[in-house]
Coordinates of C-alpha atoms and ligand atoms in Angstrom, one line a residue:
X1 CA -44.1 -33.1 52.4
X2 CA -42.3 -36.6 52.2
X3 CA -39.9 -36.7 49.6
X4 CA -39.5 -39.7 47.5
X5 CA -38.4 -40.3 43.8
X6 CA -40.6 -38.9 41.5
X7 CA -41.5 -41.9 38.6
X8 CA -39.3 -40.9 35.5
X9 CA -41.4 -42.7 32.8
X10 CA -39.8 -42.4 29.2
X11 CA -42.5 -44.2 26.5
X12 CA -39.7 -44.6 23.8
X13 CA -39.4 -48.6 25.1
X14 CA -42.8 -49.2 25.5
X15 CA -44.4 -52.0 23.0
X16 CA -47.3 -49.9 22.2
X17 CA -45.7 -47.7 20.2
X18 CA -44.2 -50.1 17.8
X19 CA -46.4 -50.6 15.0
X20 CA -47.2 -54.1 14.2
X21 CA -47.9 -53.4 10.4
X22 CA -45.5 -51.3 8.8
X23 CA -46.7 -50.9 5.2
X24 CA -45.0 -53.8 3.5
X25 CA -46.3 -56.5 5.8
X26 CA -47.8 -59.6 4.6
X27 CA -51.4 -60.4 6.4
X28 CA -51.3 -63.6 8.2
X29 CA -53.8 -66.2 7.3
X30 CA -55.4 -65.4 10.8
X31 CA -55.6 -61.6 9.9
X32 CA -56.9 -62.5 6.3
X33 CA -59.8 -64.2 7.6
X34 CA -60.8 -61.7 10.2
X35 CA -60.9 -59.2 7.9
X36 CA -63.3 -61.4 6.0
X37 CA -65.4 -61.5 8.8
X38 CA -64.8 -57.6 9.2
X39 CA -66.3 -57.2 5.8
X40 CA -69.4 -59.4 6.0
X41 CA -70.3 -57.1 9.0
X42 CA -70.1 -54.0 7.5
X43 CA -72.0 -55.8 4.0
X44 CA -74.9 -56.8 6.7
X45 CA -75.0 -53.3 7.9
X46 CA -72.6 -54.0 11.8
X47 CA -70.1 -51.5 12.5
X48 CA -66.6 -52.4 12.8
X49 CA -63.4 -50.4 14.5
X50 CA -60.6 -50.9 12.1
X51 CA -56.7 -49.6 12.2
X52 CA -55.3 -47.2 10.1
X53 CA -51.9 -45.5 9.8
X54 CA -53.4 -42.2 11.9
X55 CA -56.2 -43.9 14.3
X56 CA -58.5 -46.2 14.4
X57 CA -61.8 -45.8 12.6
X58 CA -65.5 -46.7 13.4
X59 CA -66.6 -48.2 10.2
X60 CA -69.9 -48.7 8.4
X61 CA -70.9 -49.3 5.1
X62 CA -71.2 -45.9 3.1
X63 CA -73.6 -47.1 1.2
X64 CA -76.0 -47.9 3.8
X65 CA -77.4 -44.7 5.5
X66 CA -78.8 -47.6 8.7
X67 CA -75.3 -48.3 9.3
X68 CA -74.4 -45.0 9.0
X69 CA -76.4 -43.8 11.4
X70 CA -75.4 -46.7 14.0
X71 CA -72.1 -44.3 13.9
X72 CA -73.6 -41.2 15.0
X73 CA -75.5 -43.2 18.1
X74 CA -72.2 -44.9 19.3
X75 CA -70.0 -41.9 19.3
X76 CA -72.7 -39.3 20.3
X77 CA -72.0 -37.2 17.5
X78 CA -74.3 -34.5 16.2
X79 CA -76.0 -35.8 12.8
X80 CA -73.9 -32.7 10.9
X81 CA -70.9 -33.4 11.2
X82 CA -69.4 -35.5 8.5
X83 CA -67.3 -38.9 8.2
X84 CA -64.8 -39.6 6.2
X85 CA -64.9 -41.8 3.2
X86 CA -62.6 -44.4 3.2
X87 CA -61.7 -46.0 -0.3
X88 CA -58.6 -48.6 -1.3
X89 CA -58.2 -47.3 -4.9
X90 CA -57.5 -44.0 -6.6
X91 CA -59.2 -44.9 -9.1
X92 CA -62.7 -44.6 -7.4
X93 CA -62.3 -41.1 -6.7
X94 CA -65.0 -39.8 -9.7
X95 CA -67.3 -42.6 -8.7
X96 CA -67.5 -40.9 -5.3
X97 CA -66.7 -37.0 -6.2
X98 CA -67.6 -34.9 -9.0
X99 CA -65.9 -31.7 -10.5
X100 CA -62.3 -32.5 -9.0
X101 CA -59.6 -30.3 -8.9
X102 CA -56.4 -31.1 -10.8
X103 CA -54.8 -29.9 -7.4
X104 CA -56.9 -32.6 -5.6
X105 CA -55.8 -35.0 -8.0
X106 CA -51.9 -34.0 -8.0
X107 CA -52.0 -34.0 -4.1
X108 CA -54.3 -37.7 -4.2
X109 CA -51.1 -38.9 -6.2
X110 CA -48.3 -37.9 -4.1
X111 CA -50.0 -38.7 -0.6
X112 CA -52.3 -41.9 -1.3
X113 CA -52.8 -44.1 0.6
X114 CA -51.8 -42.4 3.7
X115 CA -52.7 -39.7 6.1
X116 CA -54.2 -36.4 4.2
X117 CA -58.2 -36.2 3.3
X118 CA -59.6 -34.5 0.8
X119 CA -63.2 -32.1 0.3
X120 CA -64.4 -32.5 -3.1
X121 CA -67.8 -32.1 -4.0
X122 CA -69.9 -35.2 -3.4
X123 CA -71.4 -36.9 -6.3
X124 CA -75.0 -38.7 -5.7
X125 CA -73.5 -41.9 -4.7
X126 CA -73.0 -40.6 -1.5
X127 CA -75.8 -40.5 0.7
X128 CA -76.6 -37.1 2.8
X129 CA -75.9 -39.0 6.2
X130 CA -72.2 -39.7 5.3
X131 CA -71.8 -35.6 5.0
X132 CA -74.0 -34.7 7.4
X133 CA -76.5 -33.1 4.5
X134 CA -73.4 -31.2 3.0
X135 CA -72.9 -30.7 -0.8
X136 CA -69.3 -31.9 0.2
X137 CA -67.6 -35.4 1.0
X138 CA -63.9 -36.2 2.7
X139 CA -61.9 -38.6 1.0
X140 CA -59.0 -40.6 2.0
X141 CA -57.2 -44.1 1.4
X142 CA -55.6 -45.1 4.5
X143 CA -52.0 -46.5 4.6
X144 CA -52.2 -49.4 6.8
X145 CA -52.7 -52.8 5.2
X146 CA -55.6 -54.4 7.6
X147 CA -57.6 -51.3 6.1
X148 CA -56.9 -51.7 2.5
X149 CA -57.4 -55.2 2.7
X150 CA -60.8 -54.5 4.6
X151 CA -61.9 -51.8 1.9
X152 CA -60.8 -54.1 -0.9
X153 CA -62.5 -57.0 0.6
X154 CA -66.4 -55.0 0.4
X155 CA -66.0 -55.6 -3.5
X156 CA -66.4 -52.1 -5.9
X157 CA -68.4 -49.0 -5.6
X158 CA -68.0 -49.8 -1.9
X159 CA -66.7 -47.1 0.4
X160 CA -66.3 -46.8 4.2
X161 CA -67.5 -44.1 6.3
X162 CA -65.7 -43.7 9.2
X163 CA -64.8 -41.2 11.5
X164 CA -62.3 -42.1 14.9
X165 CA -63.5 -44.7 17.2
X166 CA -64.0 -42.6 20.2
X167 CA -66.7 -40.7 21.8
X168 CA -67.4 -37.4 20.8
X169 CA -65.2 -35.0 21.8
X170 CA -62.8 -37.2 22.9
X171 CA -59.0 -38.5 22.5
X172 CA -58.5 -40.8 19.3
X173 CA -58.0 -44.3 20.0
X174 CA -54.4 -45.6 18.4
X175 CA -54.3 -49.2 19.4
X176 CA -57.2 -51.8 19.7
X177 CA -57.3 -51.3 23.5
X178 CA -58.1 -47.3 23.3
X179 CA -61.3 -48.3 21.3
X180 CA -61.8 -52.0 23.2
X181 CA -61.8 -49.7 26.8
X182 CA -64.3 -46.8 25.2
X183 CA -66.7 -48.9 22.7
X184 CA -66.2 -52.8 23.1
X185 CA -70.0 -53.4 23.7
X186 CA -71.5 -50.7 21.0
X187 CA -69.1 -52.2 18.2
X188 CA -69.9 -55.4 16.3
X189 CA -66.1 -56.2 15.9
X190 CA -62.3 -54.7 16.9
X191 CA -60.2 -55.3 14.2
X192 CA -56.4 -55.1 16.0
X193 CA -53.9 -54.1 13.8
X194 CA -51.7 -52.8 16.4
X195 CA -50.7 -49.3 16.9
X196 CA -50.9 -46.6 15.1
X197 CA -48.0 -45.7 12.9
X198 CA -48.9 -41.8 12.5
X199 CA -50.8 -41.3 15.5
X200 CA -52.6 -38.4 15.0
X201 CA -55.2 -37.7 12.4
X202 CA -55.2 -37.2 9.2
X203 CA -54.4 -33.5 7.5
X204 CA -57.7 -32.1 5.9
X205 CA -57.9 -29.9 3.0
X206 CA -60.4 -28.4 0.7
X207 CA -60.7 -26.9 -2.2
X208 CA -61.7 -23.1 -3.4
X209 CA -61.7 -21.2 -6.8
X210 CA -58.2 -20.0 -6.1
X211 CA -56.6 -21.4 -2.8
X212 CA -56.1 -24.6 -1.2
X213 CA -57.2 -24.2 2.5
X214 CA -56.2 -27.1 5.4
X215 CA -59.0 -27.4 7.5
X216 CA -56.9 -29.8 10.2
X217 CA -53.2 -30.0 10.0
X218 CA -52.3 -33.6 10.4
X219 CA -50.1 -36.6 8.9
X220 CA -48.9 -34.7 6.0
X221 CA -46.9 -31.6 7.1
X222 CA -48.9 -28.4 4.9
X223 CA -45.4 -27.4 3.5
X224 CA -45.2 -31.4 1.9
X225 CA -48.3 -30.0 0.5
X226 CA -47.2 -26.7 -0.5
X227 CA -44.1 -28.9 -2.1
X228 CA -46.7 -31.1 -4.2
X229 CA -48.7 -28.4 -5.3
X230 CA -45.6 -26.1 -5.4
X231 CA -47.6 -23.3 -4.3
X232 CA -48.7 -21.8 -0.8
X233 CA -51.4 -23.2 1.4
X234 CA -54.1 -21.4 3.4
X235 CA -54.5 -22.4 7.1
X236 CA -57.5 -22.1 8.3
X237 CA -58.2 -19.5 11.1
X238 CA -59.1 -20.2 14.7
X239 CA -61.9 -17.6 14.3
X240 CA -63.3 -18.7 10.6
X241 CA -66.5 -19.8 11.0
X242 CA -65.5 -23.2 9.4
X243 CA -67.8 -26.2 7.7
X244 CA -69.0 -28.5 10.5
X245 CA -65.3 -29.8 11.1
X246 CA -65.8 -31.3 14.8
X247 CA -62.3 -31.6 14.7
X248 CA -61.5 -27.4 14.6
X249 CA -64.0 -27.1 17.4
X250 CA -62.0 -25.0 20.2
X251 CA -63.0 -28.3 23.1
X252 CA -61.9 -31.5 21.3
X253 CA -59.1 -34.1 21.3
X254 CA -59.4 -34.2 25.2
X255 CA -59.0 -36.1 27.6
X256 CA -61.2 -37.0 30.8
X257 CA -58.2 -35.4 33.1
X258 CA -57.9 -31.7 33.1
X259 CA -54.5 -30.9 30.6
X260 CA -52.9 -27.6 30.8
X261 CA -50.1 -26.7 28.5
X262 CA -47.6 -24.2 29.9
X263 CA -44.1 -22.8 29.2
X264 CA -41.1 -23.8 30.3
X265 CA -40.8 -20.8 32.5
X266 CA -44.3 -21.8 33.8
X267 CA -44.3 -25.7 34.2
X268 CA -42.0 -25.9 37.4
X269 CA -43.9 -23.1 39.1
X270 CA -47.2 -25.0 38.4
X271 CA -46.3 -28.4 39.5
X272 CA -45.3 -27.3 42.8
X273 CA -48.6 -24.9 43.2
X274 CA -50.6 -28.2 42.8
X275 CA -48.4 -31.0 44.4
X276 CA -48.8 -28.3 47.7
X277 CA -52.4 -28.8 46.8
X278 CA -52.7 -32.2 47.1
X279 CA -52.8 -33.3 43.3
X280 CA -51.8 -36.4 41.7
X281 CA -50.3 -35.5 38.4
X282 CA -48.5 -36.3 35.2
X283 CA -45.7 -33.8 33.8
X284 CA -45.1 -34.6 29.9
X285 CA -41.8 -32.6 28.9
X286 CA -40.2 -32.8 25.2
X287 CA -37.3 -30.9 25.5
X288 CA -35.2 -32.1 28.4
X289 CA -35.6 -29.1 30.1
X290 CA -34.0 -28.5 33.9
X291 CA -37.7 -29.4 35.5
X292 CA -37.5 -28.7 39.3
X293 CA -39.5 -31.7 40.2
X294 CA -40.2 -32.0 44.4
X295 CA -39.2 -35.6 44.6
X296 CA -42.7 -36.9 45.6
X297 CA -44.3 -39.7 44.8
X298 CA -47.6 -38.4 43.3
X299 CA -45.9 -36.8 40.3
X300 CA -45.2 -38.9 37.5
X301 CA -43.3 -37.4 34.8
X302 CA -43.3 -38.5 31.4
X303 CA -40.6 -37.3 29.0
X304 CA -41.5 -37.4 25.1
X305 CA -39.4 -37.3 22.0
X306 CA -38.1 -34.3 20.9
X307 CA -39.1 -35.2 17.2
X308 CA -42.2 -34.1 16.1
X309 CA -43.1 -37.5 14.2
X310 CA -42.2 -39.5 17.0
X311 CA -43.8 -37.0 19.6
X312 CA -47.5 -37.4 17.3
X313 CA -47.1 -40.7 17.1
X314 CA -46.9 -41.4 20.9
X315 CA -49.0 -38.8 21.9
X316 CA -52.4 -40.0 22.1
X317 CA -51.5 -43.4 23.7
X318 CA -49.8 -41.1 26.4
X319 CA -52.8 -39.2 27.2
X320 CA -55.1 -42.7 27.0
X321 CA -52.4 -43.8 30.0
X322 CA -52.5 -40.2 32.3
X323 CA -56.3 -41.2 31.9
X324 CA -56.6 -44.1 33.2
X325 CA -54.5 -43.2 36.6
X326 CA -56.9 -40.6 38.2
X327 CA -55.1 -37.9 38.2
X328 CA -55.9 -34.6 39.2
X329 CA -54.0 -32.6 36.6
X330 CA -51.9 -33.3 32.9
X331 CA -49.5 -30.5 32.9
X332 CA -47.9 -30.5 29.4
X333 CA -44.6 -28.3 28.1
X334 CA -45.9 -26.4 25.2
X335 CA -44.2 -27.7 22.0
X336 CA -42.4 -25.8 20.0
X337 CA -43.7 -23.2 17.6
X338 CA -42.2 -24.8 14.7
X339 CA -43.9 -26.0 11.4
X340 CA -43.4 -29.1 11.9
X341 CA -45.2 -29.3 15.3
X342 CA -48.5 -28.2 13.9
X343 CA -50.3 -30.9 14.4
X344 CA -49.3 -31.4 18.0
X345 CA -49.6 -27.9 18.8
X346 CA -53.7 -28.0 17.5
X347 CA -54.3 -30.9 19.0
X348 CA -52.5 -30.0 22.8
X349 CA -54.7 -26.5 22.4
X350 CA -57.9 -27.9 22.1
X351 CA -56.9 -30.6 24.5
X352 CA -56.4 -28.0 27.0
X353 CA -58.9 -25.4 25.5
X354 CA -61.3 -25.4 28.7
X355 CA -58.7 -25.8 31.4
X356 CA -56.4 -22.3 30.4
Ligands
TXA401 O1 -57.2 -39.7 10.2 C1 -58.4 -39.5 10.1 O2 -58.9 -38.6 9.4 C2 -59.3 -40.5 10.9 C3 -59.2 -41.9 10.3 C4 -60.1 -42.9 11.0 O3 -59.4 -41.8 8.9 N1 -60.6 -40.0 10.8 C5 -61.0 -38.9 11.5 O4 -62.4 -38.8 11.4 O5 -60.3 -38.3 12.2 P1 -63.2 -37.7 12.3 O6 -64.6 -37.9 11.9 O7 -62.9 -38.0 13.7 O8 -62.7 -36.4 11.8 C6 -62.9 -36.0 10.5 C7 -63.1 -34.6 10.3 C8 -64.3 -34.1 11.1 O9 -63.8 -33.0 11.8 C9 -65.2 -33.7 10.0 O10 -66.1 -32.7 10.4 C10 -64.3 -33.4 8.8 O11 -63.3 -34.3 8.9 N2 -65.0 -33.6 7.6 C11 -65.5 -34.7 7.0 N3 -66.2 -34.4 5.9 C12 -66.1 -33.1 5.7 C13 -66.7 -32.2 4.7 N4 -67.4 -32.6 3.8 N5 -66.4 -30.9 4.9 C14 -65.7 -30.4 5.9 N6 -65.1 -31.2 6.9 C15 -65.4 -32.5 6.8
MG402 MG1 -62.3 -37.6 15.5

């Protein structure tokens, strides 16, 4: 076996994490007139990919079930599973959902706009398609100010339905180039607003007689949300036969390139199985962990941040990168079992649900 230095990448330094629109940016004249374009699109019934603080979005006019369907056909999606609803102002929720729990509305408050979406009963402004023929609808405002702008920019009782701008099944997109390399020719426009500040998708809850279940843990941690509602949360069970959520489907989130996740104990011992095998692969480690790496040169390892915020926020845009390099293998430490890392941990198991 020739030895050689392994590639030490570390994605801290790399521009594609930095967002370009933190929150309290002014849009650019430029911007401002791109998103006017955006929203004539979507008012003429055209699809548009659009940032947000979690990932980009496929958009189309909610109110337009033609459009709405042009989602389903790009991202080869199944007509029942439902899209989100994107909205710019609180103050729309009872035009779009009816019967709305005070706990909806106290946890609408404390996390709008940013990265939690709520189930609340649809009311007949909706049209079946956006819900996949469910009695329900998801609700969000995004933080990100290329989408508020956008949203605010269709005029009122206007809505976008969106779910992430990536083919079924797979990784979301977190910069304009994750969604330019997967859809540029389905999509009628790219709307760049850098990358993503969040990362990974939005936390979903709904709403029962007497609990509060998260469907997806996400942006906002589920104890934030057991703070605002000062009360405990239900997570939803791996086993539950849930709503069509795509998103708590065991395959999902992954990438072309099989990705196991493994222990510590585990990772070294696997990475030298397959580099005797002949694989090319990537190692992502978080903790700084004693890796006994064979200095070769078709192991590239990739070391993460040890923060949970900072790990979800890099992580997709690391997996877009393995994918593009033809690897044989994604071997991944598994993150810690920590509240915190709940997200991560979801997203890393369905990600390597059919390679265990
Ligand atoms: O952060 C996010 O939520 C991003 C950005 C673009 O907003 N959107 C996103 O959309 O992740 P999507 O479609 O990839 O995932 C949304 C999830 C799906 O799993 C869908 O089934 C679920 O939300 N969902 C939507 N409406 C629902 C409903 N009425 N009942 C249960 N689940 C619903
Ligand atoms: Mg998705």
């Amino acid at each position: 076996m020739a030895i050689k230095l392994c590639n030490h990448v570390s994605p801290h330094s790399e521009k594609m994490i930095k967002p370009t629109f933190p929150s309290t940016v002014q849009l650019n004249q430029n911007q401002k007139s791109q998103i006017e374009s955006a929203a004539d699109i979507l008012l003429k019934g055209g699809v548009v990919a659009f940032p947000t603080e979690t990932v980009y979005g496929l958009g189309a006019d909610a109110t337009n079930p033609d459009a709405v369907r042009k989602i389903y056909a790009i991202k080869q999606r199944p007509s029942d599973h439902p899209l989100i609803l994107h909205i710019s102002d609180i103050g729309q929720l009872d035009y779009w959902a009816l019967d709305i729990p005070e706990s909806a509305r106290v946890l609408a408050k404390r996390f709008w706009p940013g990265p939690l979406t709520l189930i609340l009963k649809r009311s007949r402004h909706v049209p079946g398609c956006v819900t996949g023929g469910q009695e329900t609808v998801g609700i969000r405002i995004p933080a990100h100010p290329v989408a508020l702008a956008l949203l605010k920019a269709l005029g009122p009782n206007k809505a976008v339905a969106a779910p992430s701008a990536n083919l079924y099944g797979k990784i979301s997109p977190t910069s304009a180039v994750h969604v330019r390399t997967a859809l540029a020719d389905e999509v009628d426009m790219i709307l760049d607003g850098g990358a993503c500040e969040v990362g990974l998708e939005s936390t979903i809850v709904s709403f029962g007689q007497k609990t509060v279940t998260v469907l997806r843990p996400g942006g906002i941690a589920v104890s934030d949300i057991e703070a605002a509602l000062n009360c405990p949360v239900r997570l939803i069970q791996k086993h539950e036969p849930a709503i069509c959520v795509s998103g708590t489907l065991p395959v999902h989130y992954a990438p072309s390139t099989p990705l196991k996740m493994l222990s510590q104990a585990e990772l070294s011992e696997v990475v030298l199985q397959y580099v005797e095998q002949g694989f090319k692969i990537s190692v992502i480690t978080w903790s700084g962990m004693d890796l006994l790496l064979p200095r070769v040169s078709n192991i590239r390892h990739i070391l993460m941040p040890p923060d949970p915020i900072q790990y979800g926020r890099q992580l997709y845009a690391v997996l877009h990168q393995c994918d593009q390099l033809g690897l044989g293998y994604i071997l991944m430490e598994a993150p810690p079992n920590k509240p915190d890392w709940l997200a991560i941990s979801d997203r890393l198991q369905r990600a390597s649900h059919a390679h265990l």
